mmCIF file of C-alpha atoms in Angstrom:
data_model
loop_
_atom_site.group_PDB
_atom_site.id
_atom_site.type_symbol
_atom_site.label_atom_id
_atom_site.label_comp_id
_atom_site.label_asym_id
_atom_site.label_seq_id
_atom_site.Cartn_x
_atom_site.Cartn_y
_atom_site.Cartn_z
ATOM 1 C CA MET E 1 9.279 98.309 10.805
ATOM 2 C CA LYS E 2 11.485 101.299 10.167
ATOM 3 C CA ILE E 3 14.451 100.611 7.902
ATOM 4 C CA ASP E 4 17.590 102.594 8.476
ATOM 5 C CA ASN E 5 18.784 104.624 5.490
ATOM 6 C CA LYS E 6 22.293 103.291 5.985
ATOM 7 C CA GLU E 7 21.010 99.716 5.705
ATOM 8 C CA ILE E 8 19.183 100.603 2.494
ATOM 9 C CA GLN E 9 22.357 102.149 1.055
ATOM 10 C CA ILE E 10 24.397 99.041 1.935
ATOM 11 C CA GLU E 11 21.807 96.827 0.278
ATOM 12 C CA ARG E 12 21.795 99.063 -2.802
ATOM 13 C CA ASP E 13 25.596 98.851 -2.982
ATOM 14 C CA ASP E 14 25.431 95.058 -2.740
ATOM 15 C CA ILE E 15 22.931 94.912 -5.594
ATOM 16 C CA PHE E 16 25.079 97.128 -7.813
ATOM 17 C CA THR E 17 28.112 94.968 -6.953
ATOM 18 C CA TYR E 18 26.266 91.839 -8.075
ATOM 19 C CA ARG E 19 25.293 93.584 -11.270
ATOM 20 C CA ARG E 20 28.916 94.517 -11.944
ATOM 21 C CA ILE E 21 29.919 90.869 -11.470
ATOM 22 C CA ARG E 22 27.242 89.822 -13.953
ATOM 23 C CA ARG E 23 28.519 92.406 -16.428
ATOM 24 C CA ALA E 24 32.099 91.231 -15.963
ATOM 25 C CA ILE E 25 31.058 87.656 -16.751
ATOM 26 C CA GLY E 26 29.179 88.869 -19.813
ATOM 27 C CA TYR E 27 32.004 91.024 -21.121
ATOM 28 C CA LEU E 28 34.534 88.222 -20.635
ATOM 29 C CA GLY E 29 32.342 85.755 -22.518
ATOM 30 C CA ILE E 30 31.927 88.083 -25.485
ATOM 31 C CA SER E 31 35.540 89.280 -25.515
ATOM 32 C CA LEU E 32 37.138 85.788 -25.569
ATOM 33 C CA PRO E 33 36.385 84.938 -29.235
ATOM 34 C CA LEU E 34 36.856 88.560 -30.313
ATOM 35 C CA LEU E 35 40.318 88.728 -28.760
ATOM 36 C CA LEU E 36 41.477 85.340 -30.005
ATOM 37 C CA VAL E 37 40.284 85.890 -33.562
ATOM 38 C CA GLY E 38 41.321 89.542 -33.686
ATOM 39 C CA LEU E 39 44.844 88.916 -32.406
ATOM 40 C CA SER E 40 45.253 86.060 -34.898
ATOM 41 C CA PHE E 41 45.469 88.687 -37.641
ATOM 42 C CA ILE E 42 48.251 90.610 -35.900
ATOM 43 C CA ALA E 43 51.618 89.329 -37.097
ATOM 44 C CA VAL E 44 53.461 89.944 -33.819
ATOM 45 C CA PHE E 45 51.483 87.147 -32.099
ATOM 46 C CA LYS E 46 52.528 84.601 -34.760
ATOM 47 C CA THR E 47 49.233 82.772 -34.484
ATOM 48 C CA GLN E 48 47.048 81.613 -37.337
ATOM 49 C CA LEU E 49 43.276 81.530 -37.206
ATOM 50 C CA GLN E 50 42.370 78.285 -35.458
ATOM 51 C CA PRO E 51 39.573 75.835 -36.361
ATOM 52 C CA SER E 52 38.062 76.183 -32.873
ATOM 53 C CA ILE E 53 38.418 78.318 -29.784
ATOM 54 C CA SER E 54 39.819 75.379 -27.814
ATOM 55 C CA ASP E 55 42.670 74.980 -30.329
ATOM 56 C CA TYR E 56 44.068 78.331 -29.220
ATOM 57 C CA TYR E 57 45.416 76.502 -26.174
ATOM 58 C CA PHE E 58 48.327 75.328 -28.354
ATOM 59 C CA THR E 59 49.177 78.789 -29.701
ATOM 60 C CA ASN E 60 50.888 81.923 -28.446
ATOM 61 C CA LEU E 61 47.469 83.136 -27.303
ATOM 62 C CA ARG E 62 47.211 80.371 -24.716
ATOM 63 C CA GLU E 63 47.352 82.793 -21.796
ATOM 64 C CA ILE E 64 44.376 84.777 -23.102
ATOM 65 C CA PHE E 65 42.382 81.576 -23.577
ATOM 66 C CA THR E 66 43.145 80.110 -20.153
ATOM 67 C CA GLY E 67 43.175 83.443 -18.311
ATOM 68 C CA THR E 68 39.766 84.525 -19.570
ATOM 69 C CA LEU E 69 38.188 81.146 -18.802
ATOM 70 C CA CYS E 70 39.719 81.099 -15.323
ATOM 71 C CA ALA E 71 38.399 84.611 -14.680
ATOM 72 C CA VAL E 72 34.904 83.553 -15.776
ATOM 73 C CA GLY E 73 35.167 80.442 -13.605
ATOM 74 C CA LEU E 74 36.235 82.346 -10.513
ATOM 75 C CA PHE E 75 33.505 84.965 -10.976
ATOM 76 C CA LEU E 76 30.914 82.206 -11.298
ATOM 77 C CA ILE E 77 32.166 80.392 -8.192
ATOM 78 C CA CYS E 78 32.288 83.592 -6.145
ATOM 79 C CA TYR E 79 28.871 84.688 -7.416
ATOM 80 C CA LYS E 80 26.358 84.023 -4.654
ATOM 81 C CA GLY E 81 23.137 83.200 -6.423
ATOM 82 C CA ASN E 82 19.744 82.457 -4.929
ATOM 83 C CA SER E 83 18.678 79.019 -3.739
ATOM 84 C CA ASN E 84 15.735 77.128 -5.153
ATOM 85 C CA ALA E 85 14.211 73.756 -4.344
ATOM 86 C CA SER E 86 14.665 72.697 -7.973
ATOM 87 C CA LEU E 87 18.250 71.965 -8.997
ATOM 88 C CA PHE E 88 17.537 73.299 -12.491
ATOM 89 C CA LYS E 89 16.553 76.662 -10.989
ATOM 90 C CA ASN E 90 19.123 76.822 -8.197
ATOM 91 C CA ASP E 91 21.271 79.790 -9.146
ATOM 92 C CA SER E 92 23.914 79.168 -6.493
ATOM 93 C CA ILE E 93 24.568 75.501 -7.303
ATOM 94 C CA LEU E 94 24.445 75.961 -11.071
ATOM 95 C CA THR E 95 26.939 78.845 -11.099
ATOM 96 C CA ASN E 96 29.335 76.943 -8.827
ATOM 97 C CA ILE E 97 29.286 73.911 -11.134
ATOM 98 C CA ALA E 98 29.648 76.139 -14.198
ATOM 99 C CA GLY E 99 32.658 77.868 -12.624
ATOM 100 C CA ILE E 100 34.391 74.548 -12.008
ATOM 101 C CA MET E 101 33.648 73.481 -15.583
ATOM 102 C CA ALA E 102 35.123 76.726 -16.974
ATOM 103 C CA ILE E 103 38.355 76.176 -15.051
ATOM 104 C CA GLY E 104 38.401 72.553 -16.208
ATOM 105 C CA VAL E 105 38.092 73.672 -19.842
ATOM 106 C CA ALA E 106 41.010 76.063 -19.281
ATOM 107 C CA PHE E 107 43.414 73.565 -17.721
ATOM 108 C CA ILE E 108 42.501 70.378 -19.577
ATOM 109 C CA PRO E 109 42.871 71.104 -23.306
ATOM 110 C CA VAL E 110 41.658 69.239 -26.360
ATOM 111 C CA ASN E 111 43.895 66.586 -27.866
ATOM 112 C CA PRO E 112 46.687 68.145 -29.936
ATOM 113 C CA ASP E 113 47.289 67.035 -33.509
ATOM 114 C CA ASP E 114 50.750 65.902 -32.514
ATOM 115 C CA PHE E 115 51.092 64.229 -29.108
ATOM 116 C CA ALA E 116 54.864 64.588 -29.371
ATOM 117 C CA ILE E 117 54.638 68.285 -28.557
ATOM 118 C CA LYS E 118 54.900 69.351 -24.958
ATOM 119 C CA ILE E 119 51.464 69.659 -23.403
ATOM 120 C CA TYR E 120 51.070 72.351 -20.767
ATOM 121 C CA THR E 121 48.154 71.045 -18.807
ATOM 122 C CA LEU E 122 46.947 70.305 -15.304
ATOM 123 C CA PHE E 123 47.592 66.626 -16.065
ATOM 124 C CA PRO E 124 50.824 66.468 -18.130
ATOM 125 C CA TYR E 125 50.047 63.138 -19.781
ATOM 126 C CA PRO E 126 49.328 62.459 -23.480
ATOM 127 C CA GLU E 127 46.124 60.559 -22.771
ATOM 128 C CA LYS E 128 43.377 60.894 -25.348
ATOM 129 C CA TRP E 129 40.647 60.551 -22.742
ATOM 130 C CA LEU E 130 41.770 63.868 -21.248
ATOM 131 C CA GLY E 131 40.830 65.561 -24.502
ATOM 132 C CA TRP E 132 37.346 64.066 -24.306
ATOM 133 C CA LEU E 133 37.149 65.302 -20.735
ATOM 134 C CA HIS E 134 37.691 68.806 -22.113
ATOM 135 C CA TYR E 135 34.684 68.409 -24.395
ATOM 136 C CA GLY E 136 32.609 67.105 -21.496
ATOM 137 C CA PHE E 137 33.485 70.120 -19.361
ATOM 138 C CA ALA E 138 32.699 72.510 -22.231
ATOM 139 C CA ALA E 139 29.366 70.847 -23.027
ATOM 140 C CA LEU E 140 28.268 70.916 -19.376
ATOM 141 C CA LEU E 141 29.372 74.545 -19.046
ATOM 142 C CA PHE E 142 27.238 75.635 -21.994
ATOM 143 C CA LEU E 143 24.305 73.495 -20.853
ATOM 144 C CA ILE E 144 24.331 75.210 -17.458
ATOM 145 C CA MET E 145 24.640 78.612 -19.108
ATOM 146 C CA ALA E 146 21.526 77.815 -21.139
ATOM 147 C CA LEU E 147 19.673 76.628 -18.021
ATOM 148 C CA LEU E 148 20.580 79.816 -16.179
ATOM 149 C CA ALA E 149 19.261 81.987 -18.998
ATOM 150 C CA ILE E 150 16.046 79.998 -19.513
ATOM 151 C CA ASN E 151 15.161 78.858 -15.994
ATOM 152 C CA VAL E 152 16.854 81.226 -13.565
ATOM 153 C CA PHE E 153 17.179 84.655 -15.160
ATOM 154 C CA THR E 154 13.493 84.624 -16.090
ATOM 155 C CA ILE E 155 12.293 84.189 -12.487
ATOM 156 C CA GLY E 156 12.656 87.852 -11.504
ATOM 157 C CA GLN E 157 10.519 89.405 -14.225
ATOM 158 C CA LYS E 158 7.983 86.556 -14.113
ATOM 159 C CA ASN E 159 7.226 87.414 -10.473
ATOM 160 C CA GLU E 160 7.425 91.169 -11.072
ATOM 161 C CA THR E 161 4.677 93.063 -9.252
ATOM 162 C CA ARG E 162 5.742 96.628 -9.983
ATOM 163 C CA ASP E 163 3.622 98.758 -12.267
ATOM 164 C CA PRO E 164 4.738 99.874 -14.782
ATOM 165 C CA LYS E 165 7.146 97.043 -15.577
ATOM 166 C CA SER E 166 10.417 97.275 -17.465
ATOM 167 C CA ILE E 167 9.934 98.354 -21.064
ATOM 168 C CA LEU E 168 12.477 95.687 -21.983
ATOM 169 C CA ASN E 169 10.922 92.234 -22.153
ATOM 170 C CA GLU E 170 13.991 90.698 -20.583
ATOM 171 C CA ASN E 171 12.542 87.207 -20.323
ATOM 172 C CA ASN E 172 12.252 86.938 -24.097
ATOM 173 C CA ILE E 173 15.886 88.020 -24.413
ATOM 174 C CA TYR E 174 16.991 85.431 -21.861
ATOM 175 C CA ARG E 175 15.042 82.650 -23.562
ATOM 176 C CA VAL E 176 16.414 83.532 -26.995
ATOM 177 C CA CYS E 177 19.948 83.534 -25.592
ATOM 178 C CA GLY E 178 19.432 80.254 -23.735
ATOM 179 C CA TYR E 179 17.929 78.342 -26.659
ATOM 180 C CA SER E 180 20.514 79.860 -29.003
ATOM 181 C CA ILE E 181 23.288 78.463 -26.801
ATOM 182 C CA LEU E 182 21.730 74.983 -27.046
ATOM 183 C CA VAL E 183 21.416 75.209 -30.833
ATOM 184 C CA PHE E 184 24.971 76.456 -31.335
ATOM 185 C CA VAL E 185 26.411 73.792 -29.017
ATOM 186 C CA VAL E 186 24.586 71.050 -30.957
ATOM 187 C CA MET E 187 25.923 72.509 -34.197
ATOM 188 C CA VAL E 188 29.544 72.185 -32.995
ATOM 189 C CA PRO E 189 29.771 68.372 -33.373
ATOM 190 C CA VAL E 190 27.654 68.618 -36.540
ATOM 191 C CA SER E 191 30.155 71.060 -38.039
ATOM 192 C CA GLU E 192 33.056 68.881 -36.918
ATOM 193 C CA THR E 193 31.523 65.879 -38.668
ATOM 194 C CA PHE E 194 30.269 67.421 -41.901
ATOM 195 C CA LYS E 195 32.627 70.417 -42.253
ATOM 196 C CA LEU E 196 29.740 72.749 -43.061
ATOM 197 C CA PHE E 197 31.967 75.694 -44.007
ATOM 198 C CA PRO E 198 35.480 76.952 -43.187
ATOM 199 C CA TYR E 199 35.936 77.554 -39.459
ATOM 200 C CA SER E 200 32.345 76.499 -38.783
ATOM 201 C CA THR E 201 33.251 75.107 -35.352
ATOM 202 C CA LEU E 202 34.925 78.374 -34.382
ATOM 203 C CA VAL E 203 31.887 80.337 -35.575
ATOM 204 C CA PHE E 204 29.354 78.253 -33.620
ATOM 205 C CA GLU E 205 31.485 78.349 -30.466
ATOM 206 C CA ALA E 206 31.817 82.124 -30.784
ATOM 207 C CA LEU E 207 28.061 82.537 -31.299
ATOM 208 C CA ALA E 208 27.364 80.437 -28.201
ATOM 209 C CA LEU E 209 29.718 82.649 -26.181
ATOM 210 C CA PHE E 210 28.045 85.781 -27.557
ATOM 211 C CA ALA E 211 24.610 84.492 -26.505
ATOM 212 C CA PHE E 212 26.007 83.612 -23.083
ATOM 213 C CA GLY E 213 27.567 87.048 -22.705
ATOM 214 C CA ILE E 214 24.464 88.935 -23.832
ATOM 215 C CA ALA E 215 22.283 87.128 -21.269
ATOM 216 C CA TRP E 216 24.641 88.079 -18.439
ATOM 217 C CA LEU E 217 24.977 91.672 -19.648
ATOM 218 C CA ILE E 218 21.210 92.126 -19.764
ATOM 219 C CA LYS E 219 20.914 90.569 -16.308
ATOM 220 C CA GLY E 220 23.624 92.937 -15.106
ATOM 221 C CA ARG E 221 21.731 95.971 -16.412
ATOM 222 C CA ALA E 222 24.587 96.796 -18.789
ATOM 223 C CA LEU E 223 22.335 99.271 -20.608
ATOM 224 C CA GLY E 224 22.163 101.359 -17.450
ATOM 225 C CA ASP E 225 20.813 100.835 -13.947
ATOM 226 C CA GLN E 226 20.953 104.264 -12.386
ATOM 227 C CA GLY E 227 19.602 107.721 -13.048
ATOM 228 C CA GLU E 228 17.432 108.576 -16.037
ATOM 229 C CA ILE E 229 18.408 105.492 -18.058
ATOM 230 C CA GLY E 230 17.421 103.146 -15.256
ATOM 231 C CA ARG E 231 14.072 104.862 -14.873
ATOM 232 C CA LYS E 232 13.295 104.883 -18.605
ATOM 233 C CA LEU E 233 14.441 101.368 -19.470
ATOM 234 C CA TYR E 234 13.564 99.457 -16.328
ATOM 235 C CA GLN E 235 11.080 101.762 -14.552
ATOM 236 C CA GLU E 236 13.451 101.285 -11.650
ATOM 237 C CA ASN E 237 13.393 103.821 -8.865
ATOM 238 C CA ASN E 238 14.374 101.416 -6.096
ATOM 239 C CA PRO E 239 16.719 98.597 -7.197
ATOM 240 C CA VAL E 240 16.486 97.048 -3.725
ATOM 241 C CA ASP E 241 12.810 96.225 -4.166
ATOM 242 C CA THR E 242 13.406 95.088 -7.746
ATOM 243 C CA GLU E 243 16.108 92.585 -6.856
ATOM 244 C CA LYS E 244 14.169 91.182 -3.903
ATOM 245 C CA VAL E 245 11.619 89.851 -6.376
ATOM 246 C CA PHE E 246 14.344 87.626 -7.769
ATOM 247 C CA GLU E 247 14.687 85.797 -4.471
ATOM 248 C CA GLU E 248 11.129 84.498 -4.431
#
């Protein structure tokens, strides 16, 4: 069957759009801890370095915390992934749930040290169970991010039939990122309990976000997906054919 060049161009544009969305999610994930920590050292923001990323909700950097998480959540919800019979490999369902969790983390904060302060939240009530709900949302968000990296992102290269393949072994990168997220998330309650070192919770949360962001940047071809770079790194002359593999 003859394929119209215009149809090919439209499909190529769609693929590059999806890759830009993936990059945006990755950049947002990496930039959140960098912005919060970096701006804490600038006097004009009148914010001290916090023990965790979630604690920034009660500082002058609240808008950066909630705004970035909401942006990630909306990108994830709008991201149309591929369906799969297995829930743990269903890109579309997993990203939708993760997006809702990200927005939940943004609008339902941890419990403040002083419940007498005004709490700007989706539910303006000083109930301690709401703070635990925040942790539940955050844990599920990171769990899904790990599942996406380990189970979903690896599908495309596993089924790759092109020869030669990408010189980047992307699947190893995805697996390292996914398992790193799981390790760092487990270390958060450990650090809270045993106070491993100053700001240990903040460090482990930041590392989990970095791993999350790196996985999405690699999936979004952040190193280059067109021209000479695309050909050298990914052996990619036709991104349409490459991305179709991912749907199988």
